[in-house]
mmCIF file of C-alpha atoms in Angstrom:
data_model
loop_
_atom_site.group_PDB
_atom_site.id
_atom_site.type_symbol
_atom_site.label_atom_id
_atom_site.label_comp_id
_atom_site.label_asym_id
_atom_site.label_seq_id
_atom_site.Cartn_x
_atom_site.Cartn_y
_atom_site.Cartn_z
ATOM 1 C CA UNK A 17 168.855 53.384 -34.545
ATOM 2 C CA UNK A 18 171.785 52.384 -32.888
ATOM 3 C CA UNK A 19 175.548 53.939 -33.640
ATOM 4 C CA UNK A 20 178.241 52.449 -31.626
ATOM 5 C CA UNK A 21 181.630 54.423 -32.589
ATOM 6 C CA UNK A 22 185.645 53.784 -30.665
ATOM 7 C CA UNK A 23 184.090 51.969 -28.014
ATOM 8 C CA UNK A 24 186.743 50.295 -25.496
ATOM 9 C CA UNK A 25 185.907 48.773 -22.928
ATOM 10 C CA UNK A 26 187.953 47.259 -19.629
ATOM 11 C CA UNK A 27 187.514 44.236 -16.785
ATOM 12 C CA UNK A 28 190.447 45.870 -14.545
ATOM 13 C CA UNK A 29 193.465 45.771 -16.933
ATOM 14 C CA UNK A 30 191.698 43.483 -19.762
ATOM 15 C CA UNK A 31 190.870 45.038 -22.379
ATOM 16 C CA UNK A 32 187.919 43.442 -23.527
ATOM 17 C CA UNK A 33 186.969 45.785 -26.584
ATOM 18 C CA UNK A 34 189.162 47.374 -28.835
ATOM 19 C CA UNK A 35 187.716 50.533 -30.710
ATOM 20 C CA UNK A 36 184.720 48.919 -32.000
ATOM 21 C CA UNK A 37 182.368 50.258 -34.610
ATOM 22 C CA UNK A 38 178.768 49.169 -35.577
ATOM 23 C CA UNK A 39 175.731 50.061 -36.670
ATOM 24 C CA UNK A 40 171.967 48.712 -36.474
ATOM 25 C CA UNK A 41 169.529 50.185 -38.642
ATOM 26 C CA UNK A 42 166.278 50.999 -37.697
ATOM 27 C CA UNK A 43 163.929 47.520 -38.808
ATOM 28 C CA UNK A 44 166.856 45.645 -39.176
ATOM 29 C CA UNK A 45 168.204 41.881 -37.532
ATOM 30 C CA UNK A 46 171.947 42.228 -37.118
ATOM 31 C CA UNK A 47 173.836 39.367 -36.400
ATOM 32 C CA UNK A 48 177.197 39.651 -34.054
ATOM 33 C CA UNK A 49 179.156 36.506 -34.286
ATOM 34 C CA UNK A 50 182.665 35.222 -32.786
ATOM 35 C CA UNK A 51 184.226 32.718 -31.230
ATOM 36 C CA UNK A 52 183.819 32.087 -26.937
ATOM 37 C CA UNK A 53 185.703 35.062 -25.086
ATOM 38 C CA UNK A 54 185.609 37.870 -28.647
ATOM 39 C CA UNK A 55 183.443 40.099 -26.434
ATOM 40 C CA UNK A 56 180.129 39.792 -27.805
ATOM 41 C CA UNK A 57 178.209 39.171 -24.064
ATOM 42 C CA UNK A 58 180.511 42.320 -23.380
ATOM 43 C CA UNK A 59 179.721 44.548 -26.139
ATOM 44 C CA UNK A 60 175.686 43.836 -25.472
ATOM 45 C CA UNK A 61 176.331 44.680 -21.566
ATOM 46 C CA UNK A 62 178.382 48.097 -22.416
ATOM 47 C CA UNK A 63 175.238 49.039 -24.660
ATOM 48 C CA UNK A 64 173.420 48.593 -21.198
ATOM 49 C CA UNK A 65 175.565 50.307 -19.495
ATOM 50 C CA UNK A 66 177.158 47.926 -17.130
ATOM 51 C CA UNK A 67 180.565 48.047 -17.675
ATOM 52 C CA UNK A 68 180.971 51.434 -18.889
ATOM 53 C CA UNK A 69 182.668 52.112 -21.578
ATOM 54 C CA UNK A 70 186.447 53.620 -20.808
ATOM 55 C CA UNK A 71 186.645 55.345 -24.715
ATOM 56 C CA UNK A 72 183.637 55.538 -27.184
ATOM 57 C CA UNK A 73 179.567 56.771 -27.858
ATOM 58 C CA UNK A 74 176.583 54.738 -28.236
ATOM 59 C CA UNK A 75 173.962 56.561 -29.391
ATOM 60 C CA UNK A 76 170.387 55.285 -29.744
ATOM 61 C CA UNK A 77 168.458 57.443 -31.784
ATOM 62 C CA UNK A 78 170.709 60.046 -31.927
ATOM 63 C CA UNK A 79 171.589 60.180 -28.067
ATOM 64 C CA UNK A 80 174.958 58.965 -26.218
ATOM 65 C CA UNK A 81 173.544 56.837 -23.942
ATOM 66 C CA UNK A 82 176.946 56.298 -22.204
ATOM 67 C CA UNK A 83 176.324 56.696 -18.471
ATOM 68 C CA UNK A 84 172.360 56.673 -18.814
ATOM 69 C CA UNK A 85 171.248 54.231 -15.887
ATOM 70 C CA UNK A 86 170.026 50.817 -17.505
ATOM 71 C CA UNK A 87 166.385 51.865 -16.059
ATOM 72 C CA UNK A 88 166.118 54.741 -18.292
ATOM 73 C CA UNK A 89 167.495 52.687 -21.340
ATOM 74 C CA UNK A 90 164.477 50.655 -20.816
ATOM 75 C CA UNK A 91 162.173 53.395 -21.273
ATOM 76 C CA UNK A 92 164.255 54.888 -24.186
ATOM 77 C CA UNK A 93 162.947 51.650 -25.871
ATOM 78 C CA UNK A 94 166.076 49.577 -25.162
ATOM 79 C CA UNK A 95 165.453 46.137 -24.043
ATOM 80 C CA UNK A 96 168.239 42.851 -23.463
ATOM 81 C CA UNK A 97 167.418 39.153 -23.593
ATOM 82 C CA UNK A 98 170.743 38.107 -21.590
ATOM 83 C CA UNK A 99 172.913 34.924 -22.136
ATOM 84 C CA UNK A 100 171.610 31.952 -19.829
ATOM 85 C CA UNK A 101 168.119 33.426 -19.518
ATOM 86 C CA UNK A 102 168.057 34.695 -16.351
ATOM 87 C CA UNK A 103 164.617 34.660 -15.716
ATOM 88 C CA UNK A 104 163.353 34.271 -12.073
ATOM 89 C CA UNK A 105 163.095 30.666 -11.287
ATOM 90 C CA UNK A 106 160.886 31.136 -8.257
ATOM 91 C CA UNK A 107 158.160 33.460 -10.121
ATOM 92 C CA UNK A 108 155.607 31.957 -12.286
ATOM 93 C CA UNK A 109 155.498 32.692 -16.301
ATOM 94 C CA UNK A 110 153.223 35.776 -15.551
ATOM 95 C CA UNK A 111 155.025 37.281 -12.449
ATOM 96 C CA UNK A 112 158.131 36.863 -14.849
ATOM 97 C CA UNK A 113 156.392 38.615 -17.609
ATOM 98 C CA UNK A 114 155.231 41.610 -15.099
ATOM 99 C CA UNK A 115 158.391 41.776 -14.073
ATOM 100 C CA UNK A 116 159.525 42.754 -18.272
ATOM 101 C CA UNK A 117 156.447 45.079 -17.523
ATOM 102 C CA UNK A 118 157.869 47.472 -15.351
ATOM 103 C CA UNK A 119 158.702 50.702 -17.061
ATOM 104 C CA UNK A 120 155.770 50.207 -19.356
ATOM 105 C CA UNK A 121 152.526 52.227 -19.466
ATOM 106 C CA UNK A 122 150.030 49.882 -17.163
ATOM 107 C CA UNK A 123 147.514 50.742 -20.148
ATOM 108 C CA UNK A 124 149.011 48.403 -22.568
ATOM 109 C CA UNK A 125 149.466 45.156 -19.926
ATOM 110 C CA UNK A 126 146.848 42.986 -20.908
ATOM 111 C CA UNK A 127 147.811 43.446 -24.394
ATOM 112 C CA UNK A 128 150.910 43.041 -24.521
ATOM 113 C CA UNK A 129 150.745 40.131 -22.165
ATOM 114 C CA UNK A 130 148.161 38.173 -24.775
ATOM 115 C CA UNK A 131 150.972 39.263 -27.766
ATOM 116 C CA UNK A 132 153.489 37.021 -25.910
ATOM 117 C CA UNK A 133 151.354 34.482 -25.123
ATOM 118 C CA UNK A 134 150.343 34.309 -29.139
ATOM 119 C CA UNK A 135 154.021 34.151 -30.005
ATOM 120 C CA UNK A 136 155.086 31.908 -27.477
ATOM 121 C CA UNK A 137 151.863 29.524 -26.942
ATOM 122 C CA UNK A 138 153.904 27.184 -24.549
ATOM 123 C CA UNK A 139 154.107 29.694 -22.236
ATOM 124 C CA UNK A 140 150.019 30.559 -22.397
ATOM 125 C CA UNK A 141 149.336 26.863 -21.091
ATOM 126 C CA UNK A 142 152.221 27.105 -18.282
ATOM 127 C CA UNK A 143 151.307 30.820 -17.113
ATOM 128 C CA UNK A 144 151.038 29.982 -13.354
ATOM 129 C CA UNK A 145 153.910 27.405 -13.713
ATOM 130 C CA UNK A 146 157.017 28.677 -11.923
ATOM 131 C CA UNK A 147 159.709 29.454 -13.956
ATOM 132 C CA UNK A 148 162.371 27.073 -12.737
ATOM 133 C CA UNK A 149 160.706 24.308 -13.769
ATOM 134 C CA UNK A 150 160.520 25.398 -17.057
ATOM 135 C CA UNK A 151 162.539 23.285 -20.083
ATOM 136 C CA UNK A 152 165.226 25.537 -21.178
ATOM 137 C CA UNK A 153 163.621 26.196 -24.610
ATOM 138 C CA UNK A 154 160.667 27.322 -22.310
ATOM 139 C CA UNK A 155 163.056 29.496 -20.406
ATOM 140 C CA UNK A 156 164.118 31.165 -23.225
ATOM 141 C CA UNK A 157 161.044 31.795 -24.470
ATOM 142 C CA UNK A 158 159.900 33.571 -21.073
ATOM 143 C CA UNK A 159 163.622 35.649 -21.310
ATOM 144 C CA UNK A 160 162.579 37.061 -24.785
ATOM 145 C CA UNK A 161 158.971 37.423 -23.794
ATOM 146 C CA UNK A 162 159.999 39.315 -20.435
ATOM 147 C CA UNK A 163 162.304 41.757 -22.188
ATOM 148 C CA UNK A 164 159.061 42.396 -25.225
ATOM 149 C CA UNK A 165 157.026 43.302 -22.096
ATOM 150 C CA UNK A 166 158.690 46.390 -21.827
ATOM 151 C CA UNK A 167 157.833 47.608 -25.912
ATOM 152 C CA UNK A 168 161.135 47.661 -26.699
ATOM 153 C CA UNK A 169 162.309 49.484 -29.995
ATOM 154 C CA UNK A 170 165.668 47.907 -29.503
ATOM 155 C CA UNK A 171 165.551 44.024 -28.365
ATOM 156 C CA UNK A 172 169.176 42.596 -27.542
ATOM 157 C CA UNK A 173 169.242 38.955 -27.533
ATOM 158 C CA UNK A 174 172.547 37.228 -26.709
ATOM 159 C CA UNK A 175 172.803 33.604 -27.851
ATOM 160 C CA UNK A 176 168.842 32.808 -27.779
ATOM 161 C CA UNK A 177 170.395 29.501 -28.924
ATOM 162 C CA UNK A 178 172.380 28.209 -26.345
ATOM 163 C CA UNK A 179 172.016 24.680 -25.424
ATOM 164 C CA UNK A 180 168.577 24.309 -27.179
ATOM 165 C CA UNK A 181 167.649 21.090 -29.242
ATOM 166 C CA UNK A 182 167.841 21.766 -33.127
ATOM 167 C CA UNK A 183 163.685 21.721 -33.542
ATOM 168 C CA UNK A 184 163.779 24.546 -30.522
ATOM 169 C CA UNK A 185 166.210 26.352 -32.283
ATOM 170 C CA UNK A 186 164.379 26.605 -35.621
ATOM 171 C CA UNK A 187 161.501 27.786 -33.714
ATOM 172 C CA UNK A 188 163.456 30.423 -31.617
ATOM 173 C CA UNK A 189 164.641 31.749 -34.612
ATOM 174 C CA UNK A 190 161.339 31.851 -36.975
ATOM 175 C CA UNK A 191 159.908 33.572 -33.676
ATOM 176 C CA UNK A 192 162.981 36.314 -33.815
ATOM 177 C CA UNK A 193 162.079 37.079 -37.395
ATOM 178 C CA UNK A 194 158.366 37.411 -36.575
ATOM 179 C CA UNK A 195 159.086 39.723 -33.875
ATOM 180 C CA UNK A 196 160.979 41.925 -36.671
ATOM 181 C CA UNK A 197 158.443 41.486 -39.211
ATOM 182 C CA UNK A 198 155.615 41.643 -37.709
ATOM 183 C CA UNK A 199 156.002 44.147 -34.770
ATOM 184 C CA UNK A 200 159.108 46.043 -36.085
ATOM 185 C CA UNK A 201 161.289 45.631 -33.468
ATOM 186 C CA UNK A 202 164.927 46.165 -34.631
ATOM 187 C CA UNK A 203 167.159 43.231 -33.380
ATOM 188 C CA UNK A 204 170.778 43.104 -32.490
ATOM 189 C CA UNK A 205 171.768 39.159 -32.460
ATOM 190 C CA UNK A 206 174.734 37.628 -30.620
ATOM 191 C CA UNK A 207 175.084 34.298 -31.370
ATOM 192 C CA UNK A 208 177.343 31.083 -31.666
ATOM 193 C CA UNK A 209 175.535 29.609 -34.575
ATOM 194 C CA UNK A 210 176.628 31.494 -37.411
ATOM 195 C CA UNK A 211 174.794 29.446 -39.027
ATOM 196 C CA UNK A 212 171.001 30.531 -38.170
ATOM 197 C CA UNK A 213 172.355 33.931 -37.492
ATOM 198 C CA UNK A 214 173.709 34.512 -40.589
ATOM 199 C CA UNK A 215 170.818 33.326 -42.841
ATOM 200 C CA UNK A 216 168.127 35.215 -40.724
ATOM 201 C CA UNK A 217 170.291 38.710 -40.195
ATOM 202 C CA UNK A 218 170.081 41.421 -42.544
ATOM 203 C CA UNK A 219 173.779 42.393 -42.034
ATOM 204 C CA UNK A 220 176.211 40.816 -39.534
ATOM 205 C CA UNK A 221 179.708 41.510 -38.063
ATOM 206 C CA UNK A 222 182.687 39.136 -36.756
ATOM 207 C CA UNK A 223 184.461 40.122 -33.570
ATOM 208 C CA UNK A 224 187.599 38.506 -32.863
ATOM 209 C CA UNK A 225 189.662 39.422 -29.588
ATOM 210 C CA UNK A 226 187.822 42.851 -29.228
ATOM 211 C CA UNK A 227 187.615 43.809 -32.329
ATOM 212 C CA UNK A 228 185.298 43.790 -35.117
ATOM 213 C CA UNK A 229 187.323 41.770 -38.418
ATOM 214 C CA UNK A 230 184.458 41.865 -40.997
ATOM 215 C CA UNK A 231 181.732 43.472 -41.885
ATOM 216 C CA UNK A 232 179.001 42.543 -44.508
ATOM 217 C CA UNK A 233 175.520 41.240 -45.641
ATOM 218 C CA UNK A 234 174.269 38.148 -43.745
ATOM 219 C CA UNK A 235 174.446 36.407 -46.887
ATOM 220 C CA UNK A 236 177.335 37.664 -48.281
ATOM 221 C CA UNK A 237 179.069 36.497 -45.232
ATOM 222 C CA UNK A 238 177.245 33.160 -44.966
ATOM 223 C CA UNK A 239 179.274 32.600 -48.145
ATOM 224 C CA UNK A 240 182.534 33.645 -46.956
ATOM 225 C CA UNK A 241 184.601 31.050 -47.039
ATOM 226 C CA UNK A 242 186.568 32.327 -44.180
ATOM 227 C CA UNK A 243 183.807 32.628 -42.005
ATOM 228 C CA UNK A 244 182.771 29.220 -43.672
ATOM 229 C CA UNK A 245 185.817 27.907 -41.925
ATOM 230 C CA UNK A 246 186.311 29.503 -39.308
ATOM 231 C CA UNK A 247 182.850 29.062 -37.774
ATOM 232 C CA UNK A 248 180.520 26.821 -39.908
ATOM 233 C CA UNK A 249 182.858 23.768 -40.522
ATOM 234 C CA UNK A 250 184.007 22.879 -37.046
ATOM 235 C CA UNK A 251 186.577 26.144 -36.689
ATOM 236 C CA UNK A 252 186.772 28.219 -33.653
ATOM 237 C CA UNK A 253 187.537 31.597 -35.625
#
């Protein structure tokens, strides 16, 4: 589904990715995982198209999407759950949701809106709540639910994790694999606990500095014991 191929990437004269290569599977979770500053925020945001890429295609489904505006992405099926959430703290839970709902066929509102609110039931009792005053596992839950409003093929989600409480965590995650299962959304996971990401993603990759290090199985790489190390017993990769 997705085919990412000598992609480099700049901020100004930083080179932030360095030829990298990966590929998602249609109906699978892959898991991206590295330390703070490897460039996995920056690698989700080139798929979107903001920066562009200086070298390198991403093609979804077959089509270099490389200078497509991030509106059309959407309705190519591509959707992004960005670090920190980013939801719209002065909208309620449903004028959040609406707002996922943009490039989507009207038709399919109602449903669609009643499929978030069975995977995320929290959000169901605090529809007209604004979104602000939301707990930040609640938050979440509204940025993953906003970007499934648009029927994504493709859902993004960088570090769904971040800052949650370990019982919000297991839940975040069991909700991810649901939303694979269940719906068949293919998932592309950046996260900082290699942990959960390994065990849940069908296949996973290690950037370090820009580039991609090691490639494998989430299990196979769960087991690593360099990855073990570096990023499941207190290493920083």
């Amino acid at each position: 589904m997705l085919s990412i191929s000598g992609l480099h990437t700049y901020y100004g004269a930083v080179h932030a990715l360095k030829g990298v290569d990966l590929e998602v599977g249609e109906g699978e979770i892959v898991a991206l995982i590295g330390a703070n500053g490897a460039g996995k925020s920056t690698l989700l945001m080139t798929i979107c198209g903001n920066p562009r890429p200086r070298h390198g295609t991403v093609l979804l489904s077959g089509k270099n999407i490389v200078g497509v505006p991030t509106h059309e992405l959407v309705r190519l099926g591509l959707a992004h759950s960005p670090e920190g959430r980013r939801i719209f703290p002065r909208m309620t839970v449903v004028e959040n949701l609406q707002m996922g709902a943009v490039a989507a066929d009207p038709a399919h509102f109602n449903d669609d809106l009643e499929r978030v609110f069975t995977l995320f039931p929290r959000l169901k009792e605090r529809r007209d709540q604004r979104g602000g005053t939301l707990s930040g596992g609640e938050q979440q839950m509204l940025a993953i639910g906003r970007a499934l409003m648009s029927r994504p093929r493709l859902l993004l989600l960088d570090e769904p994790s971040l800052g949650l409480a370990p019982l919000v965590v297991k839940q975040i995650f069991s909700i991810i694999q649901e939303i694979n299962q269940r719906d068949k959304v293919t998932v592309l996971l950046v996260e900082q606990n290699a942990y959960h990401a390994l065990k849940l993603a069908h296949r996973g990759y290690v950037l370090v500095n820009g580039k991609i290090t090691m490639t494998g199985r989430g299990t196979d790489l769960l087991a690593d014991e360099q990855i073990r190390a570096a990023y499941l017993e207190g290493g920083h990769g």
